[in-house]
Amino acid sequence: MPKKPLWSPTTAWPTGLRNDKPRNQGVTMVFDKGIGLVAFHDLLEMAGDYIDFIKLGFGSSALYRPEILEQKVDLARRYGVEVYVGGTLGEIAYWQQDYDEFLRGLHGYGIGWVEISDGTIDLSLRERRQLIRRALNEGFRVITEVGKKDPTQNLALSQLIQQVLDDLSLGASYVIIEGRESGKDVSLFDSKGGVKEDDLEIVAGALASTDVLIWEAPMKEQQQILIQRFGPNVNLGNIPVTEVIALESLRRGLRSDTLRPA
Amino acid sequence: MPKKPLWSPTTAWPTGLRNDKPRNQGVTMVFDKGIGLVAFHDLLEMAGDYIDFIKLGFGSSALYRPEILEQKVDLARRYGVEVYVGGTLGEIAYWQQDYDEFLRGLHGYGIGWVEISDGTIDLSLRERRQLIRRALNEGFRVITEVGKKDPTQNLALSQLIQQVLDDLSLGASYVIIEGRESGKDVSLFDSKGGVKEDDLEIVAGALASTDVLIWEAPMKEQQQILIQRFGPNVNLGNIPVTEVIALESLRRGLRSDTLRPA
Amino acid sequence: MPKKPLWSPTTAWPTGLRNDKPRNQGVTMVFDKGIGLVAFHDLLEMAGDYIDFIKLGFGSSALYRPEILEQKVDLARRYGVEVYVGGTLGEIAYWQQDYDEFLRGLHGYGIGWVEISDGTIDLSLRERRQLIRRALNEGFRVITEVGKKDPTQNLALSQLIQQVLDDLSLGASYVIIEGRESGKDVSLFDSKGGVKEDDLEIVAGALASTDVLIWEAPMKEQQQILIQRFGPNVNLGNIPVTEVIALESLRRGLRSDTLRPA
């Protein structure tokens, strides 16, 4: 039986050094819109080394039978992967004045990370800060998300940047730049999914470091541009379950789009 | 072990009341273009509560090894889901003057529903009526489909409506509005998959109730518009196997697109 | 238990005779961008009769844990399917002056076919010939690929044809016409994936037979045009794992797009 991979580069991957897990920089967050438990396990067995977070998209986790949700959380942890739930479910619970129950639900399932967002509902700055502080006080690690899901409500860049800085100052571990499942007509992406590179530079230029950002980038061209701009260890999110190995290939220059022979 | 879902709304889902299975209104018909048996089982285990029908797309069922087809039919039934085969296979059998054998095949596999369509071949009104009556006489429940798959042959709306009424009067349980796998350039969808909302209103206005229609709507934007227009219990078809939980989230307002906080 | 398929045509498939495996003409090459082992097995069990090759896309095979790669190769062979690795990995190894090690890796895993390409790196004619001869000398069967992945580097048709003829004269078993995973803006496909039919005719007209070509055609419309032009036994590649049964339905006229009733 072969004991080593098919082939490894003599010196480095074409794109340079790639961080291994556990890592803070270079995380991949996968978007699960409801795959079955067998498929979930199969994904982890195949690609667990290349996944840091799995987000159960939007409010889908409310539709899970308890035993399936429980098994997803536990299975993922065995592969060093954290499962958490899409910000939309928290927004609904907050809007229905039932946020206590929502946080109790997360605790009950052993989910240690919470995403705080206002992609659909409106939160005042005071409310947003309260939610972040409260989650931290209750022992969660916090990921926030900035950006509106409705393209007609797009945030001004200055507002987006201010919110990133504010969230981080309160103790968020990462801030996600909204990209939705589609990657189109949202935040830094135009209606075809193209990256608004000027806007990208403004956001990047305003922050001391982009290591705390997770860019939701479901489309290959978006991933490619972000990897070429920020390197193989850029944090990327909303990766379709079918694209994890393809993304890792992009990160390492194992695919034409990021492979640049001298 | 947690015994209850992660979170449930205090009063109702954001979109209102959603019918549970078994149900006649609010059915979801999933489009299977040939997933394996393990994936099929995994889908049912994850999302069986949210599926009413699984259609084996176009003529693909003729390519199945017998033991796999048999197991799909039986497995689905254990989850309260009916498997049936795409109308195209019946059209081919009819065109080859072998429809008896086709119906015997369905009986042999214990498939209780039959779809009658003329999306590709031409059927006279008399032939269409004969096929419906015959299937009913042989104990099948009948779903018909209206609409042509070739965009150059698109039916006039008046003709489409007339056919719906005629099929129902003969005893069809549901009438499907053709949407193909792609959802583009067919029936009420334009070449980008956009819904022709004026045409939709004409069809809806001509019927006493739309509860007997199944709208084939493979794309999220189509599902969203139909849910917003007809409510969470609109019948939807040709849902990709990967989108069942996502659709159920849309139906219940667990996703930004149908979540409308006051 | 039913012993025969649901339905078979009385005389022939609507498109005519379809070759069974093992076959040289009419091969289907599937593009695996990193599905798990369970999904891989499930695919073979469902559709192994309709698959000849599975390509592990681009350089992804370098990311596999040894036991998973080994099991994919072995499992596939039990179903009469050959696994091989995307040309890009060989290009990287060659560029890093480590091609010996790459070929040893293939041997170590019992992979019997090698793809030789210069879709990303540049190879002189002499280098390309050397690589083909060397692989043949070491006992591999050779598939070459012609075409550049970068649309700004598109080959002239005359150059592409010359390369096909040259590769075949050296002993390549098949020559692939590059189509990438996307099928867009590459070789004979325009930026929307449309087939440049004039170019197609020029290529077809320049060869004594197209039986030695494998057309990468990930999109349904491309498959449809190629099947209509060359018949059900055209060699097609880069078929998504989800589309194998759908493609076989197209090949046999079990889908509206290639079903042409008299």
mmCIF file with all atom_site columns, N, CA, C and O in Angstrom, chain B residues 195-240:
data_model
loop_
_atom_site.group_PDB
_atom_site.id
_atom_site.type_symbol
_atom_site.label_atom_id
_atom_site.label_alt_id
_atom_site.label_comp_id
_atom_site.label_asym_id
_atom_site.label_entity_id
_atom_site.label_seq_id
_atom_site.pdbx_PDB_ins_code
_atom_site.Cartn_x
_atom_site.Cartn_y
_atom_site.Cartn_z
_atom_site.occupancy
_atom_site.B_iso_or_equiv
_atom_site.pdbx_formal_charge
_atom_site.auth_seq_id
_atom_site.auth_comp_id
_atom_site.auth_asym_id
_atom_site.auth_atom_id
_atom_site.pdbx_PDB_model_num
ATOM 1   N N  . VAL B 1 195 ? -39.895 34.914 -14.070 1.00 0.00 ? 195 VAL B N  1
ATOM 2   C CA . VAL B 1 195 ? -41.306 34.547 -14.137 1.00 0.00 ? 195 VAL B CA 1
ATOM 3   C C  . VAL B 1 195 ? -42.067 35.627 -14.914 1.00 0.00 ? 195 VAL B C  1
ATOM 4   O O  . VAL B 1 195 ? -41.946 36.810 -14.608 1.00 0.00 ? 195 VAL B O  1
ATOM 5   N N  . LYS B 1 196 ? -42.823 35.210 -15.916 1.00 0.00 ? 196 LYS B N  1
ATOM 6   C CA . LYS B 1 196 ? -43.698 36.142 -16.632 1.00 0.00 ? 196 LYS B CA 1
ATOM 7   C C  . LYS B 1 196 ? -44.937 36.356 -15.772 1.00 0.00 ? 196 LYS B C  1
ATOM 8   O O  . LYS B 1 196 ? -45.915 35.602 -15.852 1.00 0.00 ? 196 LYS B O  1
ATOM 9   N N  . GLU B 1 197 ? -44.893 37.370 -14.929 1.00 0.00 ? 197 GLU B N  1
ATOM 10  C CA . GLU B 1 197 ? -45.920 37.488 -13.886 1.00 0.00 ? 197 GLU B CA 1
ATOM 11  C C  . GLU B 1 197 ? -47.302 37.797 -14.459 1.00 0.00 ? 197 GLU B C  1
ATOM 12  O O  . GLU B 1 197 ? -48.309 37.389 -13.881 1.00 0.00 ? 197 GLU B O  1
ATOM 13  N N  . ASP B 1 198 ? -47.364 38.491 -15.592 1.00 0.00 ? 198 ASP B N  1
ATOM 14  C CA . ASP B 1 198 ? -48.676 38.736 -16.206 1.00 0.00 ? 198 ASP B CA 1
ATOM 15  C C  . ASP B 1 198 ? -49.310 37.419 -16.640 1.00 0.00 ? 198 ASP B C  1
ATOM 16  O O  . ASP B 1 198 ? -50.502 37.175 -16.400 1.00 0.00 ? 198 ASP B O  1
ATOM 17  N N  . ASP B 1 199 ? -48.507 36.582 -17.263 1.00 0.00 ? 199 ASP B N  1
ATOM 18  C CA . ASP B 1 199 ? -49.019 35.278 -17.698 1.00 0.00 ? 199 ASP B CA 1
ATOM 19  C C  . ASP B 1 199 ? -49.449 34.436 -16.493 1.00 0.00 ? 199 ASP B C  1
ATOM 20  O O  . ASP B 1 199 ? -50.465 33.736 -16.532 1.00 0.00 ? 199 ASP B O  1
ATOM 21  N N  . LEU B 1 200 ? -48.656 34.523 -15.442 1.00 0.00 ? 200 LEU B N  1
ATOM 22  C CA . LEU B 1 200 ? -48.985 33.792 -14.220 1.00 0.00 ? 200 LEU B CA 1
ATOM 23  C C  . LEU B 1 200 ? -50.367 34.196 -13.720 1.00 0.00 ? 200 LEU B C  1
ATOM 24  O O  . LEU B 1 200 ? -51.189 33.344 -13.348 1.00 0.00 ? 200 LEU B O  1
ATOM 25  N N  . GLU B 1 201 ? -50.635 35.500 -13.739 1.00 0.00 ? 201 GLU B N  1
ATOM 26  C CA . GLU B 1 201 ? -51.935 35.984 -13.250 1.00 0.00 ? 201 GLU B CA 1
ATOM 27  C C  . GLU B 1 201 ? -53.073 35.514 -14.148 1.00 0.00 ? 201 GLU B C  1
ATOM 28  O O  . GLU B 1 201 ? -54.169 35.222 -13.676 1.00 0.00 ? 201 GLU B O  1
ATOM 29  N N  . ILE B 1 202 ? -52.799 35.464 -15.439 1.00 0.00 ? 202 ILE B N  1
ATOM 30  C CA . ILE B 1 202 ? -53.851 34.998 -16.359 1.00 0.00 ? 202 ILE B CA 1
ATOM 31  C C  . ILE B 1 202 ? -54.201 33.541 -16.062 1.00 0.00 ? 202 ILE B C  1
ATOM 32  O O  . ILE B 1 202 ? -55.374 33.168 -15.987 1.00 0.00 ? 202 ILE B O  1
ATOM 33  N N  . VAL B 1 203 ? -53.192 32.728 -15.870 1.00 0.00 ? 203 VAL B N  1
ATOM 34  C CA . VAL B 1 203 ? -53.446 31.322 -15.558 1.00 0.00 ? 203 VAL B CA 1
ATOM 35  C C  . VAL B 1 203 ? -54.166 31.196 -14.220 1.00 0.00 ? 203 VAL B C  1
ATOM 36  O O  . VAL B 1 203 ? -55.186 30.500 -14.092 1.00 0.00 ? 203 VAL B O  1
ATOM 37  N N  . ALA B 1 204 ? -53.643 31.892 -13.222 1.00 0.00 ? 204 ALA B N  1
ATOM 38  C CA . ALA B 1 204 ? -54.252 31.801 -11.890 1.00 0.00 ? 204 ALA B CA 1
ATOM 39  C C  . ALA B 1 204 ? -55.691 32.300 -11.920 1.00 0.00 ? 204 ALA B C  1
ATOM 40  O O  . ALA B 1 204 ? -56.582 31.713 -11.274 1.00 0.00 ? 204 ALA B O  1
ATOM 41  N N  . GLY B 1 205 ? -55.926 33.385 -12.680 1.00 0.00 ? 205 GLY B N  1
ATOM 42  C CA . GLY B 1 205 ? -57.273 33.967 -12.737 1.00 0.00 ? 205 GLY B CA 1
ATOM 43  C C  . GLY B 1 205 ? -58.286 33.089 -13.440 1.00 0.00 ? 205 GLY B C  1
ATOM 44  O O  . GLY B 1 205 ? -59.493 33.206 -13.199 1.00 0.00 ? 205 GLY B O  1
ATOM 45  N N  . ALA B 1 206 ? -57.814 32.208 -14.292 1.00 0.00 ? 206 ALA B N  1
ATOM 46  C CA . ALA B 1 206 ? -58.737 31.390 -15.087 1.00 0.00 ? 206 ALA B CA 1
ATOM 47  C C  . ALA B 1 206 ? -59.206 30.145 -14.347 1.00 0.00 ? 206 ALA B C  1
ATOM 48  O O  . ALA B 1 206 ? -60.120 29.456 -14.809 1.00 0.00 ? 206 ALA B O  1
ATOM 49  N N  . LEU B 1 207 ? -58.584 29.857 -13.235 1.00 0.00 ? 207 LEU B N  1
ATOM 50  C CA . LEU B 1 207 ? -58.913 28.630 -12.501 1.00 0.00 ? 207 LEU B CA 1
ATOM 51  C C  . LEU B 1 207 ? -59.622 28.967 -11.198 1.00 0.00 ? 207 LEU B C  1
ATOM 52  O O  . LEU B 1 207 ? -59.285 29.960 -10.540 1.00 0.00 ? 207 LEU B O  1
ATOM 53  N N  . ALA B 1 208 ? -60.576 28.123 -10.812 1.00 0.00 ? 208 ALA B N  1
ATOM 54  C CA . ALA B 1 208 ? -61.263 28.336 -9.541  1.00 0.00 ? 208 ALA B CA 1
ATOM 55  C C  . ALA B 1 208 ? -60.278 28.218 -8.381  1.00 0.00 ? 208 ALA B C  1
ATOM 56  O O  . ALA B 1 208 ? -60.380 28.913 -7.372  1.00 0.00 ? 208 ALA B O  1
ATOM 57  N N  . SER B 1 209 ? -59.314 27.344 -8.545  1.00 0.00 ? 209 SER B N  1
ATOM 58  C CA . SER B 1 209 ? -58.303 27.156 -7.511  1.00 0.00 ? 209 SER B CA 1
ATOM 59  C C  . SER B 1 209 ? -57.012 26.698 -8.171  1.00 0.00 ? 209 SER B C  1
ATOM 60  O O  . SER B 1 209 ? -57.042 25.950 -9.148  1.00 0.00 ? 209 SER B O  1
ATOM 61  N N  . THR B 1 210 ? -55.889 27.156 -7.641  1.00 0.00 ? 210 THR B N  1
ATOM 62  C CA . THR B 1 210 ? -54.607 26.693 -8.165  1.00 0.00 ? 210 THR B CA 1
ATOM 63  C C  . THR B 1 210 ? -54.060 25.528 -7.334  1.00 0.00 ? 210 THR B C  1
ATOM 64  O O  . THR B 1 210 ? -52.940 25.090 -7.553  1.00 0.00 ? 210 THR B O  1
ATOM 65  N N  . ASP B 1 211 ? -54.869 25.031 -6.412  1.00 0.00 ? 211 ASP B N  1
ATOM 66  C CA . ASP B 1 211 ? -54.395 23.941 -5.545  1.00 0.00 ? 211 ASP B CA 1
ATOM 67  C C  . ASP B 1 211 ? -54.100 22.667 -6.318  1.00 0.00 ? 211 ASP B C  1
ATOM 68  O O  . ASP B 1 211 ? -53.411 21.776 -5.821  1.00 0.00 ? 211 ASP B O  1
ATOM 69  N N  . VAL B 1 212 ? -54.659 22.562 -7.517  1.00 0.00 ? 212 VAL B N  1
ATOM 70  C CA . VAL B 1 212 ? -54.475 21.354 -8.321  1.00 0.00 ? 212 VAL B CA 1
ATOM 71  C C  . VAL B 1 212 ? -53.269 21.457 -9.256  1.00 0.00 ? 212 VAL B C  1
ATOM 72  O O  . VAL B 1 212 ? -52.949 20.510 -9.966  1.00 0.00 ? 212 VAL B O  1
ATOM 73  N N  . LEU B 1 213 ? -52.640 22.620 -9.265  1.00 0.00 ? 213 LEU B N  1
ATOM 74  C CA . LEU B 1 213 ? -51.457 22.786 -10.120 1.00 0.00 ? 213 LEU B CA 1
ATOM 75  C C  . LEU B 1 213 ? -50.185 22.458 -9.354  1.00 0.00 ? 213 LEU B C  1
ATOM 76  O O  . LEU B 1 213 ? -50.090 22.714 -8.151  1.00 0.00 ? 213 LEU B O  1
ATOM 77  N N  . ILE B 1 214 ? -49.220 21.879 -10.064 1.00 0.00 ? 214 ILE B N  1
ATOM 78  C CA . ILE B 1 214 ? -47.846 21.794 -9.540  1.00 0.00 ? 214 ILE B CA 1
ATOM 79  C C  . ILE B 1 214 ? -46.989 22.627 -10.484 1.00 0.00 ? 214 ILE B C  1
ATOM 80  O O  . ILE B 1 214 ? -46.915 22.347 -11.686 1.00 0.00 ? 214 ILE B O  1
ATOM 81  N N  . TRP B 1 215 ? -46.374 23.659 -9.943  1.00 0.00 ? 215 TRP B N  1
ATOM 82  C CA . TRP B 1 215 ? -45.519 24.531 -10.742 1.00 0.00 ? 215 TRP B CA 1
ATOM 83  C C  . TRP B 1 215 ? -44.095 23.979 -10.725 1.00 0.00 ? 215 TRP B C  1
ATOM 84  O O  . TRP B 1 215 ? -43.468 23.928 -9.669  1.00 0.00 ? 215 TRP B O  1
ATOM 85  N N  . GLU B 1 216 ? -43.612 23.591 -11.890 1.00 0.00 ? 216 GLU B N  1
ATOM 86  C CA . GLU B 1 216 ? -42.197 23.206 -11.938 1.00 0.00 ? 216 GLU B CA 1
ATOM 87  C C  . GLU B 1 216 ? -41.362 24.477 -11.825 1.00 0.00 ? 216 GLU B C  1
ATOM 88  O O  . GLU B 1 216 ? -41.488 25.387 -12.663 1.00 0.00 ? 216 GLU B O  1
ATOM 89  N N  . ALA B 1 217 ? -40.534 24.548 -10.815 1.00 0.00 ? 217 ALA B N  1
ATOM 90  C CA . ALA B 1 217 ? -39.824 25.791 -10.491 1.00 0.00 ? 217 ALA B CA 1
ATOM 91  C C  . ALA B 1 217 ? -38.458 25.447 -9.919  1.00 0.00 ? 217 ALA B C  1
ATOM 92  O O  . ALA B 1 217 ? -38.229 25.523 -8.723  1.00 0.00 ? 217 ALA B O  1
ATOM 93  N N  . PRO B 1 218 ? -37.512 25.066 -10.797 1.00 0.00 ? 218 PRO B N  1
ATOM 94  C CA . PRO B 1 218 ? -36.215 24.620 -10.284 1.00 0.00 ? 218 PRO B CA 1
ATOM 95  C C  . PRO B 1 218 ? -35.355 25.727 -9.671  1.00 0.00 ? 218 PRO B C  1
ATOM 96  O O  . PRO B 1 218 ? -34.482 25.429 -8.863  1.00 0.00 ? 218 PRO B O  1
ATOM 97  N N  . MET B 1 219 ? -35.615 26.992 -10.029 1.00 0.00 ? 219 MET B N  1
ATOM 98  C CA . MET B 1 219 ? -34.742 28.074 -9.565  1.00 0.00 ? 219 MET B CA 1
ATOM 99  C C  . MET B 1 219 ? -35.307 28.781 -8.332  1.00 0.00 ? 219 MET B C  1
ATOM 100 O O  . MET B 1 219 ? -36.511 28.967 -8.211  1.00 0.00 ? 219 MET B O  1
ATOM 101 N N  . LYS B 1 220 ? -34.419 29.207 -7.475  1.00 0.00 ? 220 LYS B N  1
ATOM 102 C CA . LYS B 1 220 ? -34.834 29.839 -6.218  1.00 0.00 ? 220 LYS B CA 1
ATOM 103 C C  . LYS B 1 220 ? -35.733 31.040 -6.435  1.00 0.00 ? 220 LYS B C  1
ATOM 104 O O  . LYS B 1 220 ? -36.731 31.222 -5.735  1.00 0.00 ? 220 LYS B O  1
ATOM 105 N N  . GLU B 1 221 ? -35.408 31.879 -7.408  1.00 0.00 ? 221 GLU B N  1
ATOM 106 C CA . GLU B 1 221 ? -36.184 33.096 -7.621  1.00 0.00 ? 221 GLU B CA 1
ATOM 107 C C  . GLU B 1 221 ? -37.611 32.744 -8.044  1.00 0.00 ? 221 GLU B C  1
ATOM 108 O O  . GLU B 1 221 ? -38.569 33.450 -7.694  1.00 0.00 ? 221 GLU B O  1
ATOM 109 N N  . GLN B 1 222 ? -37.749 31.648 -8.788  1.00 0.00 ? 222 GLN B N  1
ATOM 110 C CA . GLN B 1 222 ? -39.086 31.203 -9.198  1.00 0.00 ? 222 GLN B CA 1
ATOM 111 C C  . GLN B 1 222 ? -39.873 30.710 -7.979  1.00 0.00 ? 222 GLN B C  1
ATOM 112 O O  . GLN B 1 222 ? -41.055 31.039 -7.800  1.00 0.00 ? 222 GLN B O  1
ATOM 113 N N  . GLN B 1 223 ? -39.212 29.938 -7.149  1.00 0.00 ? 223 GLN B N  1
ATOM 114 C CA . GLN B 1 223 ? -39.866 29.420 -5.942  1.00 0.00 ? 223 GLN B CA 1
ATOM 115 C C  . GLN B 1 223 ? -40.313 30.583 -5.049  1.00 0.00 ? 223 GLN B C  1
ATOM 116 O O  . GLN B 1 223 ? -41.433 30.597 -4.526  1.00 0.00 ? 223 GLN B O  1
ATOM 117 N N  . GLN B 1 224 ? -39.421 31.550 -4.911  1.00 0.00 ? 224 GLN B N  1
ATOM 118 C CA . GLN B 1 224 ? -39.718 32.714 -4.079  1.00 0.00 ? 224 GLN B CA 1
ATOM 119 C C  . GLN B 1 224 ? -40.963 33.448 -4.566  1.00 0.00 ? 224 GLN B C  1
ATOM 120 O O  . GLN B 1 224 ? -41.876 33.747 -3.775  1.00 0.00 ? 224 GLN B O  1
ATOM 121 N N  . ILE B 1 225 ? -41.027 33.717 -5.860  1.00 0.00 ? 225 ILE B N  1
ATOM 122 C CA . ILE B 1 225 ? -42.171 34.456 -6.409  1.00 0.00 ? 225 ILE B CA 1
ATOM 123 C C  . ILE B 1 225 ? -43.457 33.656 -6.234  1.00 0.00 ? 225 ILE B C  1
ATOM 124 O O  . ILE B 1 225 ? -44.502 34.203 -5.857  1.00 0.00 ? 225 ILE B O  1
ATOM 125 N N  . LEU B 1 226 ? -43.391 32.348 -6.462  1.00 0.00 ? 226 LEU B N  1
ATOM 126 C CA . LEU B 1 226 ? -44.596 31.526 -6.333  1.00 0.00 ? 226 LEU B CA 1
ATOM 127 C C  . LEU B 1 226 ? -45.053 31.431 -4.879  1.00 0.00 ? 226 LEU B C  1
ATOM 128 O O  . LEU B 1 226 ? -46.250 31.437 -4.594  1.00 0.00 ? 226 LEU B O  1
ATOM 129 N N  . ILE B 1 227 ? -44.103 31.352 -3.952  1.00 0.00 ? 227 ILE B N  1
ATOM 130 C CA . ILE B 1 227 ? -44.465 31.306 -2.529  1.00 0.00 ? 227 ILE B CA 1
ATOM 131 C C  . ILE B 1 227 ? -45.058 32.652 -2.095  1.00 0.00 ? 227 ILE B C  1
ATOM 132 O O  . ILE B 1 227 ? -46.050 32.703 -1.368  1.00 0.00 ? 227 ILE B O  1
ATOM 133 N N  . GLN B 1 228 ? -44.447 33.725 -2.563  1.00 0.00 ? 228 GLN B N  1
ATOM 134 C CA . GLN B 1 228 ? -44.978 35.042 -2.187  1.00 0.00 ? 228 GLN B CA 1
ATOM 135 C C  . GLN B 1 228 ? -46.367 35.262 -2.783  1.00 0.00 ? 228 GLN B C  1
ATOM 136 O O  . GLN B 1 228 ? -47.215 35.909 -2.162  1.00 0.00 ? 228 GLN B O  1
ATOM 137 N N  . ARG B 1 229 ? -46.623 34.706 -3.952  1.00 0.00 ? 229 ARG B N  1
ATOM 138 C CA . ARG B 1 229 ? -47.913 34.907 -4.605  1.00 0.00 ? 229 ARG B CA 1
ATOM 139 C C  . ARG B 1 229 ? -48.996 33.986 -4.047  1.00 0.00 ? 229 ARG B C  1
ATOM 140 O O  . ARG B 1 229 ? -50.127 34.402 -3.836  1.00 0.00 ? 229 ARG B O  1
ATOM 141 N N  . PHE B 1 230 ? -48.623 32.699 -3.823  1.00 0.00 ? 230 PHE B N  1
ATOM 142 C CA . PHE B 1 230 ? -49.647 31.706 -3.469  1.00 0.00 ? 230 PHE B CA 1
ATOM 143 C C  . PHE B 1 230 ? -49.523 31.182 -2.031  1.00 0.00 ? 230 PHE B C  1
ATOM 144 O O  . PHE B 1 230 ? -50.339 30.375 -1.608  1.00 0.00 ? 230 PHE B O  1
ATOM 145 N N  . GLY B 1 231 ? -48.502 31.607 -1.328  1.00 0.00 ? 231 GLY B N  1
ATOM 146 C CA . GLY B 1 231 ? -48.351 31.180 0.062   1.00 0.00 ? 231 GLY B CA 1
ATOM 147 C C  . GLY B 1 231 ? -47.476 29.950 0.210   1.00 0.00 ? 231 GLY B C  1
ATOM 148 O O  . GLY B 1 231 ? -47.067 29.334 -0.784  1.00 0.00 ? 231 GLY B O  1
ATOM 149 N N  . PRO B 1 232 ? -47.173 29.590 1.456   1.00 0.00 ? 232 PRO B N  1
ATOM 150 C CA . PRO B 1 232 ? -46.209 28.510 1.731   1.00 0.00 ? 232 PRO B CA 1
ATOM 151 C C  . PRO B 1 232 ? -46.663 27.142 1.236   1.00 0.00 ? 232 PRO B C  1
ATOM 152 O O  . PRO B 1 232 ? -45.834 26.241 1.110   1.00 0.00 ? 232 PRO B O  1
ATOM 153 N N  . ASN B 1 233 ? -47.955 26.995 0.957   1.00 0.00 ? 233 ASN B N  1
ATOM 154 C CA . ASN B 1 233 ? -48.464 25.689 0.550   1.00 0.00 ? 233 ASN B CA 1
ATOM 155 C C  . ASN B 1 233 ? -48.764 25.594 -0.936  1.00 0.00 ? 233 ASN B C  1
ATOM 156 O O  . ASN B 1 233 ? -49.625 24.824 -1.364  1.00 0.00 ? 233 ASN B O  1
ATOM 157 N N  . VAL B 1 234 ? -48.031 26.351 -1.725  1.00 0.00 ? 234 VAL B N  1
ATOM 158 C CA . VAL B 1 234 ? -48.105 26.195 -3.169  1.00 0.00 ? 234 VAL B CA 1
ATOM 159 C C  . VAL B 1 234 ? -47.408 24.880 -3.528  1.00 0.00 ? 234 VAL B C  1
ATOM 160 O O  . VAL B 1 234 ? -46.419 24.484 -2.889  1.00 0.00 ? 234 VAL B O  1
ATOM 161 N N  . ASN B 1 235 ? -47.928 24.189 -4.532  1.00 0.00 ? 235 ASN B N  1
ATOM 162 C CA . ASN B 1 235 ? -47.301 22.938 -4.983  1.00 0.00 ? 235 ASN B CA 1
ATOM 163 C C  . ASN B 1 235 ? -46.151 23.254 -5.935  1.00 0.00 ? 235 ASN B C  1
ATOM 164 O O  . ASN B 1 235 ? -46.363 23.933 -6.936  1.00 0.00 ? 235 ASN B O  1
ATOM 165 N N  . LEU B 1 236 ? -44.971 22.730 -5.635  1.00 0.00 ? 236 LEU B N  1
ATOM 166 C CA . LEU B 1 236 ? -43.804 23.032 -6.460  1.00 0.00 ? 236 LEU B CA 1
ATOM 167 C C  . LEU B 1 236 ? -43.120 21.748 -6.910  1.00 0.00 ? 236 LEU B C  1
ATOM 168 O O  . LEU B 1 236 ? -43.041 20.779 -6.155  1.00 0.00 ? 236 LEU B O  1
ATOM 169 N N  . GLY B 1 237 ? -42.618 21.781 -8.150  1.00 0.00 ? 237 GLY B N  1
ATOM 170 C CA . GLY B 1 237 ? -41.988 20.590 -8.699  1.00 0.00 ? 237 GLY B CA 1
ATOM 171 C C  . GLY B 1 237 ? -40.634 20.863 -9.313  1.00 0.00 ? 237 GLY B C  1
ATOM 172 O O  . GLY B 1 237 ? -40.172 21.997 -9.379  1.00 0.00 ? 237 GLY B O  1
ATOM 173 N N  . ASN B 1 238 ? -39.999 19.766 -9.752  1.00 0.00 ? 238 ASN B N  1
ATOM 174 C CA . ASN B 1 238 ? -38.650 19.815 -10.333 1.00 0.00 ? 238 ASN B CA 1
ATOM 175 C C  . ASN B 1 238 ? -37.648 20.498 -9.412  1.00 0.00 ? 238 ASN B C  1
ATOM 176 O O  . ASN B 1 238 ? -36.756 21.236 -9.867  1.00 0.00 ? 238 ASN B O  1
ATOM 177 N N  . ILE B 1 239 ? -37.784 20.237 -8.145  1.00 0.00 ? 239 ILE B N  1
ATOM 178 C CA . ILE B 1 239 ? -36.837 20.768 -7.164  1.00 0.00 ? 239 ILE B CA 1
ATOM 179 C C  . ILE B 1 239 ? -35.579 19.900 -7.202  1.00 0.00 ? 239 ILE B C  1
ATOM 180 O O  . ILE B 1 239 ? -35.661 18.673 -7.058  1.00 0.00 ? 239 ILE B O  1
ATOM 181 N N  . PRO B 1 240 ? -34.408 20.497 -7.408  1.00 0.00 ? 240 PRO B N  1
ATOM 182 C CA . PRO B 1 240 ? -33.182 19.698 -7.409  1.00 0.00 ? 240 PRO B CA 1
ATOM 183 C C  . PRO B 1 240 ? -32.990 18.982 -6.069  1.00 0.00 ? 240 PRO B C  1
ATOM 184 O O  . PRO B 1 240 ? -33.389 19.509 -5.026  1.00 0.00 ? 240 PRO B O  1
#
